[in-house]
Structures are given as C-alpha cells and as structure tokens.
Short mmCIF file of the C-alpha atoms (twelve columns), coordinates in Angstrom:
data_MODEL
# 
_entry.id   MODEL 
# 
loop_
_atom_site.group_PDB 
_atom_site.id 
_atom_site.type_symbol 
_atom_site.label_atom_id 
_atom_site.label_alt_id 
_atom_site.label_comp_id 
_atom_site.label_asym_id 
_atom_site.label_seq_id 
_atom_site.Cartn_x 
_atom_site.Cartn_y 
_atom_site.Cartn_z 
_atom_site.pdbx_PDB_model_num 
ATOM 1  C CA . MET A 1  -37.182 -4.144  30.401  1 
ATOM 2  C CA . GLY A 2  -39.767 -2.367  32.454  1 
ATOM 3  C CA . LEU A 3  -40.832 1.237   32.420  1 
ATOM 4  C CA . ILE A 4  -38.608 2.172   35.371  1 
ATOM 5  C CA . GLY A 5  -35.585 0.611   33.691  1 
ATOM 6  C CA . GLU A 6  -36.284 2.490   30.477  1 
ATOM 7  C CA . VAL A 7  -36.627 5.789   32.366  1 
ATOM 8  C CA . LEU A 8  -33.378 5.185   34.262  1 
ATOM 9  C CA . LEU A 9  -31.509 4.335   31.067  1 
ATOM 10 C CA . LEU A 10 -32.965 7.256   29.095  1 
ATOM 11 C CA . PRO A 11 -29.841 9.426   29.529  1 
ATOM 12 C CA . PHE A 12 -27.868 6.683   27.740  1 
ATOM 13 C CA . ALA A 13 -30.178 6.609   24.712  1 
ATOM 14 C CA . PRO A 14 -27.831 8.698   22.511  1 
ATOM 15 C CA . VAL A 15 -24.960 6.318   23.280  1 
ATOM 16 C CA . ARG A 16 -27.077 3.256   22.490  1 
ATOM 17 C CA . GLY A 17 -28.309 4.919   19.300  1 
ATOM 18 C CA . SER A 18 -24.776 5.828   18.251  1 
ATOM 19 C CA . ALA A 19 -23.583 2.272   18.905  1 
ATOM 20 C CA . TRP A 20 -26.391 0.924   16.730  1 
ATOM 21 C CA . VAL A 21 -25.542 3.328   13.891  1 
ATOM 22 C CA . ILE A 22 -21.834 2.469   14.096  1 
ATOM 23 C CA . GLY A 23 -22.708 -1.231  13.991  1 
ATOM 24 C CA . GLN A 24 -24.822 -0.715  10.882  1 
ATOM 25 C CA . VAL A 25 -22.049 1.245   9.157   1 
ATOM 26 C CA . VAL A 26 -19.478 -1.431  9.978   1 
ATOM 27 C CA . ARG A 27 -21.749 -4.203  8.653   1 
ATOM 28 C CA . GLU A 28 -22.357 -2.317  5.405   1 
ATOM 29 C CA . ALA A 29 -18.652 -1.560  4.965   1 
ATOM 30 C CA . GLU A 30 -17.802 -5.238  5.471   1 
ATOM 31 C CA . ARG A 31 -20.513 -6.259  3.006   1 
ATOM 32 C CA . ILE A 32 -19.074 -3.944  0.361   1 
ATOM 33 C CA . TYR A 33 -15.450 -4.862  1.149   1 
ATOM 34 C CA . TYR A 34 -16.123 -8.599  0.825   1 
ATOM 35 C CA . ASP A 35 -18.563 -8.374  -2.112  1 
ATOM 36 C CA . PRO A 36 -17.285 -10.943 -4.663  1 
ATOM 37 C CA . ALA A 37 -18.279 -8.736  -7.612  1 
ATOM 38 C CA . ALA A 38 -16.346 -5.784  -6.206  1 
ATOM 39 C CA . VAL A 39 -13.282 -7.942  -5.529  1 
ATOM 40 C CA . ARG A 40 -13.375 -9.342  -9.074  1 
ATOM 41 C CA . ALA A 41 -13.647 -5.809  -10.469 1 
ATOM 42 C CA . GLU A 42 -10.614 -4.776  -8.414  1 
ATOM 43 C CA . LEU A 43 -8.708  -7.805  -9.729  1 
ATOM 44 C CA . SER A 44 -9.541  -6.737  -13.270 1 
ATOM 45 C CA . ARG A 45 -8.373  -3.153  -12.640 1 
ATOM 46 C CA . LEU A 46 -5.211  -4.494  -11.037 1 
ATOM 47 C CA . GLU A 47 -4.444  -6.584  -14.106 1 
ATOM 48 C CA . GLU A 48 -5.015  -3.534  -16.334 1 
ATOM 49 C CA . ARG A 49 -2.575  -1.523  -14.212 1 
ATOM 50 C CA . LEU A 50 0.041   -4.262  -14.621 1 
ATOM 51 C CA . THR A 51 -0.534  -4.419  -18.374 1 
ATOM 52 C CA . ASP A 52 -0.266  -0.625  -18.659 1 
ATOM 53 C CA . GLY A 53 3.003   -0.666  -16.707 1 
ATOM 54 C CA . GLU A 54 1.651   1.361   -13.780 1 
ATOM 55 C CA . ILE A 55 2.733   -1.263  -11.232 1 
ATOM 56 C CA . THR A 56 5.497   -3.858  -11.037 1 
ATOM 57 C CA . GLU A 57 5.025   -7.614  -11.051 1 
ATOM 58 C CA . GLU A 58 5.888   -7.678  -7.336  1 
ATOM 59 C CA . GLU A 59 3.230   -5.054  -6.497  1 
ATOM 60 C CA . PHE A 60 0.740   -6.960  -8.621  1 
ATOM 61 C CA . ASP A 61 1.464   -10.248 -6.819  1 
ATOM 62 C CA . ARG A 62 1.108   -8.647  -3.388  1 
ATOM 63 C CA . ALA A 63 -2.181  -6.906  -4.237  1 
ATOM 64 C CA . GLU A 64 -3.524  -9.972  -6.029  1 
ATOM 65 C CA . ASP A 65 -2.858  -12.148 -2.957  1 
ATOM 66 C CA . GLU A 66 -4.771  -9.698  -0.763  1 
ATOM 67 C CA . LEU A 67 -7.712  -9.596  -3.170  1 
ATOM 68 C CA . LEU A 68 -7.802  -13.373 -3.509  1 
ATOM 69 C CA . ASP A 69 -7.819  -13.685 0.292   1 
ATOM 70 C CA . ARG A 70 -10.797 -11.308 0.424   1 
ATOM 71 C CA . LEU A 71 -12.560 -13.310 -2.270  1 
ATOM 72 C CA . GLU A 72 -11.962 -16.546 -0.381  1 
ATOM 73 C CA . ILE A 73 -13.341 -15.051 2.831   1 
ATOM 74 C CA . ALA A 74 -16.352 -13.715 0.947   1 
ATOM 75 C CA . THR A 75 -17.217 -17.023 -0.700  1 
ATOM 76 C CA . ARG A 76 -16.586 -19.023 2.471   1 
ATOM 77 C CA . GLY A 77 -18.567 -16.557 4.620   1 
ATOM 78 C CA . SER A 78 -21.532 -16.243 2.298   1 
ATOM 79 C CA . ALA A 79 -21.925 -20.023 2.228   1 
ATOM 80 C CA . GLY A 80 -22.121 -20.148 6.029   1 
ATOM 81 C CA . THR A 81 -24.118 -17.073 7.021   1 
ATOM 82 C CA . ASP A 82 -26.894 -14.896 5.694   1 
ATOM 83 C CA . ASP A 83 -24.983 -11.610 5.866   1 
ATOM 84 C CA . GLY A 84 -21.822 -12.763 4.062   1 
ATOM 85 C CA . THR A 85 -19.448 -12.335 6.973   1 
ATOM 86 C CA . ALA A 86 -17.330 -15.126 8.374   1 
ATOM 87 C CA . ARG A 87 -18.097 -16.246 11.897  1 
# 
C-alpha cells in the first residue's frame, strides 16, 4: 500500500491493532485448550475426582467424552498444520 493509502487509513490503526491483538489471544487460547499434555492432565484430574467420589459416573463419562474429543482434534490438527489447529 502506498503512502497516501497509509495516511488515509491512519485513523483505523487502533482498530487494526486491536484486531491483531485479539487474533493473537484467540490463537494462544486455542493452543492451550488443545494442548495434548493439558488435556491428559485434565483427564487425570477427572479420574481422581471420580475415585474420590466428587462426581458421578455419568458426569465422568460426559466430561471424559469432551476431553477425548479435544485430544482427538489436537492430535489430528497438529499432524496437519504447524500451529496445532484444525483447518
């Protein structure tokens, strides 16, 4: 983009900067959410909660299914892309 275009779009710089920051935050949150190590740790804590009687078998099954879905997405996505997200 030329100098004139940059000058004309200067008032929108805060919006473009905010969009970039939001994009970075979303990418980092997805990376953490789908991190296989974090999902496995959550599975371990979930099993401890079941063993300690804090949750029922039904609650365990529901939460375990969600975590296993996340783990599947993480392993499938990391095999196909560099950033670990499914595309």
